[in-house]
mmCIF file of C-alpha atoms in Angstrom:
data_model
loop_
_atom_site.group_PDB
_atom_site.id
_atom_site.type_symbol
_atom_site.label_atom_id
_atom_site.label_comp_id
_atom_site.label_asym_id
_atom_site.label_seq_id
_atom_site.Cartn_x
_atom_site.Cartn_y
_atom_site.Cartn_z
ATOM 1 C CA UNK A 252 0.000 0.000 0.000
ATOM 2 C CA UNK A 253 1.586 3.615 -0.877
ATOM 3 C CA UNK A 254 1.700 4.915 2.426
ATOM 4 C CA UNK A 255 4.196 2.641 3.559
ATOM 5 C CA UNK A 256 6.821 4.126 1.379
ATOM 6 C CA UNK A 257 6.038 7.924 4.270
ATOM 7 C CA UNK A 258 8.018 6.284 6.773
ATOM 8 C CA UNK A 259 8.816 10.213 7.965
ATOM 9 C CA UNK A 260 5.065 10.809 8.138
ATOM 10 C CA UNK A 261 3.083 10.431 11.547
ATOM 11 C CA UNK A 262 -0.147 8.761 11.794
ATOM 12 C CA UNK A 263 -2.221 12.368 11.524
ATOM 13 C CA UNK A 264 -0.590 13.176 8.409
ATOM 14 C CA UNK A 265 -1.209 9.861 6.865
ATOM 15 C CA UNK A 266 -4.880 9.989 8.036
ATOM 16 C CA UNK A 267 -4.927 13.566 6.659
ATOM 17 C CA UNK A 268 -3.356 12.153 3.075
ATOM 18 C CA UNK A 269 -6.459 9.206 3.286
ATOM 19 C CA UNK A 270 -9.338 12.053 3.701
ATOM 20 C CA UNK A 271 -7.691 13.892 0.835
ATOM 21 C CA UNK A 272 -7.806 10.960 -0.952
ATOM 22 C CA UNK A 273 -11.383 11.880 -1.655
ATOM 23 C CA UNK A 274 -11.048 15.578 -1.346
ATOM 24 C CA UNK A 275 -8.782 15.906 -3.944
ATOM 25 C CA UNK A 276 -6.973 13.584 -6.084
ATOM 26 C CA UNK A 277 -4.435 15.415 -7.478
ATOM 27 C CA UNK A 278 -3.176 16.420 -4.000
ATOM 28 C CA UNK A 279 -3.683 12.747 -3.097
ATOM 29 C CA UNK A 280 -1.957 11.592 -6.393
ATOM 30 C CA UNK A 281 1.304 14.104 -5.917
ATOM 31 C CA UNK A 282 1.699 13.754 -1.749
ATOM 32 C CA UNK A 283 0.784 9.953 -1.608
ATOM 33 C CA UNK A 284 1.564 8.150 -4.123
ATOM 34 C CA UNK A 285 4.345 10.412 -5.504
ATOM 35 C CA UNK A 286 3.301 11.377 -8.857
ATOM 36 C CA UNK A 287 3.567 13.734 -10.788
ATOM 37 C CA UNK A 288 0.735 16.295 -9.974
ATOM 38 C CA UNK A 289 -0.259 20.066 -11.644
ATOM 39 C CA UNK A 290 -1.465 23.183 -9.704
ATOM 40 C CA UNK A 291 -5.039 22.147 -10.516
ATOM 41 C CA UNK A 292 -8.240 24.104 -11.215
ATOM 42 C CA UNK A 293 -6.970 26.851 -9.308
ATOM 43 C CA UNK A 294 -9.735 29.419 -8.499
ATOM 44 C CA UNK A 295 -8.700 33.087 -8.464
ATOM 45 C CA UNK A 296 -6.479 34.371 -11.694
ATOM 46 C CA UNK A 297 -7.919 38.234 -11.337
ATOM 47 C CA UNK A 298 -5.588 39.214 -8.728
ATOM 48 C CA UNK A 299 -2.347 41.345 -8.705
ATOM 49 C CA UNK A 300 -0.182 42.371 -6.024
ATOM 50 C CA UNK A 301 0.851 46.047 -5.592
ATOM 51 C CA UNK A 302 2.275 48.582 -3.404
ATOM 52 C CA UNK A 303 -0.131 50.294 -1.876
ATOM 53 C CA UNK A 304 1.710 52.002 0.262
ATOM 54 C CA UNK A 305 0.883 55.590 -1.213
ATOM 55 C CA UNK A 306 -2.526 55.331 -1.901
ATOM 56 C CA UNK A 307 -4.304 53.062 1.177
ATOM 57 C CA UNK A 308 -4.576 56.132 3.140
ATOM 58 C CA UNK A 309 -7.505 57.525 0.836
ATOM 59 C CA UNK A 310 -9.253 54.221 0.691
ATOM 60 C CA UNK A 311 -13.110 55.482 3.018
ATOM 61 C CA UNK A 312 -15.050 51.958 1.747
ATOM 62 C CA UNK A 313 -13.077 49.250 4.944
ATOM 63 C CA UNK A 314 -14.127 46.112 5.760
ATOM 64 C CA UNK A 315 -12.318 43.598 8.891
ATOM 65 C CA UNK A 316 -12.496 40.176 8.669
ATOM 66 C CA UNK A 317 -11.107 37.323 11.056
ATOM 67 C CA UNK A 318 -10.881 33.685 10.691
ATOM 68 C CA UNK A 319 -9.826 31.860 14.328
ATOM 69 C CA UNK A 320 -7.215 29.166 14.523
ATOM 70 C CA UNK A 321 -5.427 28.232 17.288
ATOM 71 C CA UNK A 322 -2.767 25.931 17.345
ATOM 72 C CA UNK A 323 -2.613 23.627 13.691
ATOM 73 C CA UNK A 324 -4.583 26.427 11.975
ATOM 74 C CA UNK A 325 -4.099 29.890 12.806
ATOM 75 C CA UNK A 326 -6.193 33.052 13.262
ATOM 76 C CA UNK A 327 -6.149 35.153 10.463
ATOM 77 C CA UNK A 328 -7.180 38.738 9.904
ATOM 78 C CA UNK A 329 -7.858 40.691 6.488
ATOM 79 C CA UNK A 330 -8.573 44.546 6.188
ATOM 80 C CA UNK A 331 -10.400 45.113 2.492
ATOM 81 C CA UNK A 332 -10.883 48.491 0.876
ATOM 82 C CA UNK A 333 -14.057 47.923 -1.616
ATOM 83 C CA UNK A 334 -13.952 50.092 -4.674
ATOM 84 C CA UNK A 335 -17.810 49.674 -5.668
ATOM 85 C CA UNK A 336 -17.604 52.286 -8.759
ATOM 86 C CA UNK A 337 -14.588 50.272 -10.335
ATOM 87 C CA UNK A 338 -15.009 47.037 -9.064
ATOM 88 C CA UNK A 339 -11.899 46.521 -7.134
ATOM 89 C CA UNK A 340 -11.208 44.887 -4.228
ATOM 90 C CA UNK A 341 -7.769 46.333 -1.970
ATOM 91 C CA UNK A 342 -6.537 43.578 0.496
ATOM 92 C CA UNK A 343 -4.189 46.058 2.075
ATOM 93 C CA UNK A 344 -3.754 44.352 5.843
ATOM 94 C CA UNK A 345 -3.572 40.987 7.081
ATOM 95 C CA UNK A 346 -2.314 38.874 10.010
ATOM 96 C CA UNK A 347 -1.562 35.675 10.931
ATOM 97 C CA UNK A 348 -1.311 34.276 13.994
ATOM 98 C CA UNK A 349 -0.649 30.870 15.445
ATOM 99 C CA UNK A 350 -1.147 29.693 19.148
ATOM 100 C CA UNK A 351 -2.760 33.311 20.529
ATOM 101 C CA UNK A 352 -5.135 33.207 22.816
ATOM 102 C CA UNK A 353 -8.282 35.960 22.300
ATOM 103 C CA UNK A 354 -6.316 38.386 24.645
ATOM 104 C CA UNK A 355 -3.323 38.721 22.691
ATOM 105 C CA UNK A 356 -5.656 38.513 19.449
ATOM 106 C CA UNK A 357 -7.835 41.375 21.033
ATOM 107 C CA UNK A 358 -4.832 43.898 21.545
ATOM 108 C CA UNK A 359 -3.909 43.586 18.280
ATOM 109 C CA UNK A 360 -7.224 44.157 16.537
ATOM 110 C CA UNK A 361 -7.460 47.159 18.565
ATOM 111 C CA UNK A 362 -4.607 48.696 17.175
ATOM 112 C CA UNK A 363 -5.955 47.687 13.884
ATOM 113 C CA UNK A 364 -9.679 48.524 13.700
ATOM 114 C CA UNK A 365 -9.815 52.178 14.510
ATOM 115 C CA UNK A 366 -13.444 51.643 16.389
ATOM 116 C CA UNK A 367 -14.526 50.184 12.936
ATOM 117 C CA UNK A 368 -16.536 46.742 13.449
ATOM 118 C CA UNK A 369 -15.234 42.756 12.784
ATOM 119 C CA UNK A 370 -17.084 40.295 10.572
ATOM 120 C CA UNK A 371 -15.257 36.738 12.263
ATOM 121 C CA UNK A 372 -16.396 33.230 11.955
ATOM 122 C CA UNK A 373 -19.299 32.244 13.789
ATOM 123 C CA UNK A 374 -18.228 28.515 14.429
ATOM 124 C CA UNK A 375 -16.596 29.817 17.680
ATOM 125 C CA UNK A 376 -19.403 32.080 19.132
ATOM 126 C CA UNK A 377 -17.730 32.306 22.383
ATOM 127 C CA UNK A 378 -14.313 33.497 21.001
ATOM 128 C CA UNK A 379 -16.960 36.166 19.188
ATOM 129 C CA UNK A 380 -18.009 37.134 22.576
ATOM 130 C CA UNK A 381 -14.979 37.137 24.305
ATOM 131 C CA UNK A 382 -13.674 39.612 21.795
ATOM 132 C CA UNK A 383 -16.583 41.783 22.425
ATOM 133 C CA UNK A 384 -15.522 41.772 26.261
ATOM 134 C CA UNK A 385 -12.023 43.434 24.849
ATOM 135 C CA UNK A 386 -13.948 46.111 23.454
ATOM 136 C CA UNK A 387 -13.628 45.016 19.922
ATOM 137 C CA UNK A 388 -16.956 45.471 17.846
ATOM 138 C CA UNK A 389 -17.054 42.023 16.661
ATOM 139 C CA UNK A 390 -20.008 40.112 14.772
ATOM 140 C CA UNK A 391 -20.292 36.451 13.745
ATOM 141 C CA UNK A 392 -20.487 35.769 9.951
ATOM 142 C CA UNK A 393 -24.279 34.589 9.152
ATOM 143 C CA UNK A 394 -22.850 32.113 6.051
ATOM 144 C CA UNK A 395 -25.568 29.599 5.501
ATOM 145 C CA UNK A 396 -25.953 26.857 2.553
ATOM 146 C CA UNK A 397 -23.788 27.643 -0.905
ATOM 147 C CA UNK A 398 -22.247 30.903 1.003
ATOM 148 C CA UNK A 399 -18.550 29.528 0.276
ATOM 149 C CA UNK A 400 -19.128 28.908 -3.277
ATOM 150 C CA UNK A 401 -21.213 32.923 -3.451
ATOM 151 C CA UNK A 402 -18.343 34.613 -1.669
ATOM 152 C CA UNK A 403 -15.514 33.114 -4.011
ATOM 153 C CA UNK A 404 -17.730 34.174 -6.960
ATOM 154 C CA UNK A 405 -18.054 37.774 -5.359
ATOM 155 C CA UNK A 406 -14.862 38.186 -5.254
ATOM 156 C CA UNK A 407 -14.153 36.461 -8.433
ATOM 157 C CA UNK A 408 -16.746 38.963 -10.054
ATOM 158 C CA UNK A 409 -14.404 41.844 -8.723
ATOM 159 C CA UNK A 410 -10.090 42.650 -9.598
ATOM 160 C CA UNK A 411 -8.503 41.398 -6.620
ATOM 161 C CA UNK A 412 -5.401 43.633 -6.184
ATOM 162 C CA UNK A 413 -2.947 42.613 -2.837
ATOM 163 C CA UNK A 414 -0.664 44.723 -1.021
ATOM 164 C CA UNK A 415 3.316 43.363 -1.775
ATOM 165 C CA UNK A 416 3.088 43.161 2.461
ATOM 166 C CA UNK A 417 0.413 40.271 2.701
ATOM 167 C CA UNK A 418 2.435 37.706 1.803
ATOM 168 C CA UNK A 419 0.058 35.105 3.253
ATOM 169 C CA UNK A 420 -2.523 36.358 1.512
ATOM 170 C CA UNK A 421 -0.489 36.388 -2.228
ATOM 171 C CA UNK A 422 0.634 32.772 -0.907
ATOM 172 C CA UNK A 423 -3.703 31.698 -0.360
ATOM 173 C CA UNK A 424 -4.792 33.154 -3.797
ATOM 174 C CA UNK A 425 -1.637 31.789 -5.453
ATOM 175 C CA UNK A 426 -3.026 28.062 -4.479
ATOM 176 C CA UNK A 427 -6.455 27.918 -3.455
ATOM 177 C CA UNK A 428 -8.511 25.615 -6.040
ATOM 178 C CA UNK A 429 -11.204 23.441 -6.903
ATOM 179 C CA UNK A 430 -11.131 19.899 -5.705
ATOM 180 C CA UNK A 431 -10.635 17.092 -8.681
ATOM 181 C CA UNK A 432 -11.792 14.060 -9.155
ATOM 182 C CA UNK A 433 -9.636 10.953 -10.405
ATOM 183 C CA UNK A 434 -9.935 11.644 -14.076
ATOM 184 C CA UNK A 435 -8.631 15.589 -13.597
ATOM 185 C CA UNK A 436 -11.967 17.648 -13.724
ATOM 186 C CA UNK A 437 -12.718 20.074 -11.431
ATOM 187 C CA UNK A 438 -15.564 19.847 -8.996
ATOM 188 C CA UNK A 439 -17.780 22.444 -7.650
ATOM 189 C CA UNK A 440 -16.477 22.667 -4.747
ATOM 190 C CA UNK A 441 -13.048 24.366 -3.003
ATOM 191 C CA UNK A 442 -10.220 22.219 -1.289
ATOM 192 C CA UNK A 443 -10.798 23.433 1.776
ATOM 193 C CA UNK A 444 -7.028 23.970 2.832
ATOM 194 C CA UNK A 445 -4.961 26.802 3.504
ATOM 195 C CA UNK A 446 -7.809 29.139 2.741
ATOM 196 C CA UNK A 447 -8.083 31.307 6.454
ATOM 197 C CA UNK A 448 -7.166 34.668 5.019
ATOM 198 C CA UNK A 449 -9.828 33.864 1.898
ATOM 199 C CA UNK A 450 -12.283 32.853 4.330
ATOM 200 C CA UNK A 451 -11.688 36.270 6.500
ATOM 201 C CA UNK A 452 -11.870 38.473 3.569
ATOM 202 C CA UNK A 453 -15.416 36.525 2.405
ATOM 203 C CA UNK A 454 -16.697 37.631 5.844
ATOM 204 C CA UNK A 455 -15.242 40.573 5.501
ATOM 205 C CA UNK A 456 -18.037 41.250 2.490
ATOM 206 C CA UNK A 457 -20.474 40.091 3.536
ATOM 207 C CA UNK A 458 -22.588 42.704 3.557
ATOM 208 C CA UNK A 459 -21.589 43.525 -0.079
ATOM 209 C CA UNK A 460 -21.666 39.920 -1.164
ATOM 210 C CA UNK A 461 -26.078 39.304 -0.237
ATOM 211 C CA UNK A 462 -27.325 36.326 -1.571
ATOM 212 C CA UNK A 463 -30.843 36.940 -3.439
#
């Protein structure tokens, strides 16, 4: 069986290579059985990155979002400028953060929210509330059936353009993609890996981004 030959692997990442298995196969196909694999069907090509170093002080249109992670997965925050008239989207902030508890993830919203309010994932209502202790104006995302697939096509129905600085955002976009089944064609649905900063900045829009 092929994962005998990952004698450096542990027993999660094996288990984690047997669920992609089904996930997606061309993952699967590259990490497991160590073939040769493409990028795959991947999702977002209208993005740039940019400097926007002289110009993100006129942005007025700012949304927060935050995805929480704690020690595997980490919490990640995205601050989007939303350029209605031209259809742009600015991603022109973003952190990452592994291990923090809500504390240390309070402080440095604070710094970074200017009184404005936080869109964050609503799996973890009590991490919602806690931050609301902190004085942080923070909301849980309402998502809801097919809201993963309508966010991606919100933002693929706008020009993504990334600040040089968000490297972990550039690195999300650069990858994220549609799962594959065994023959190579892409299903309707996202790999859901590496995608916290994409996640933030769909609950970020959400207010733009209304379904019906």
């Amino acid at each position: 069986f092929p994962y005998t030959t990952l004698f450096w692997s542990d027993e999660q990442y094996i288990k984690t290579l047997r669920e992609l298995e089904n996930q997606d196969y061309n993952y699967y196909r590259v990490y497991a059985l160590g073939e040769w694999g493409s990028i795959g069907s991947v999702i977002f090509s209208n993005w740039e990155k940019k400097d926007l170093s002289d110009i993100k002080d006129t942005f007025d249109n700012i949304y927060h979002g935050l995805d929480f992670g704690f020690s595997d997965d980490p919490t990640a925050y995205v601050k989007v400028h939303y350029d209605k008239k031209n259809k742009t989207l600015y991603v022109i902030d973003e952190f990452y953060k592994q291990s923090q508890f809500i504390d240390e993830i309070a402080t440095e919203l604070y710094t970074k929210l200017n009184g404005d309010r936080i869109t964050c994932d609503s799996s973890e209502p009590r991490s919602v509330a806690d931050l609301k202790r902190h004085r942080i104006r923070a909301v849980g995302a309402k998502k809801g059936p097919g809201s993963i697939e309508h966010g991606i096509k919100f933002i693929q129905s706008n020009k993504l353009v990334i600040d040089t600085k968000c490297i972990n955002m550039i690195k999300e976009v650069s990858s994220y993609r549609w799962r594959e089944d065994k023959e190579g064609n892409p299903l309707p649905k996202p790999v859901d890996k590496d995608n916290h900063l994409i996640d933030a900045l769909r609950y970020a829009l959400e207010n733009e981004n209304r379904q019906g």
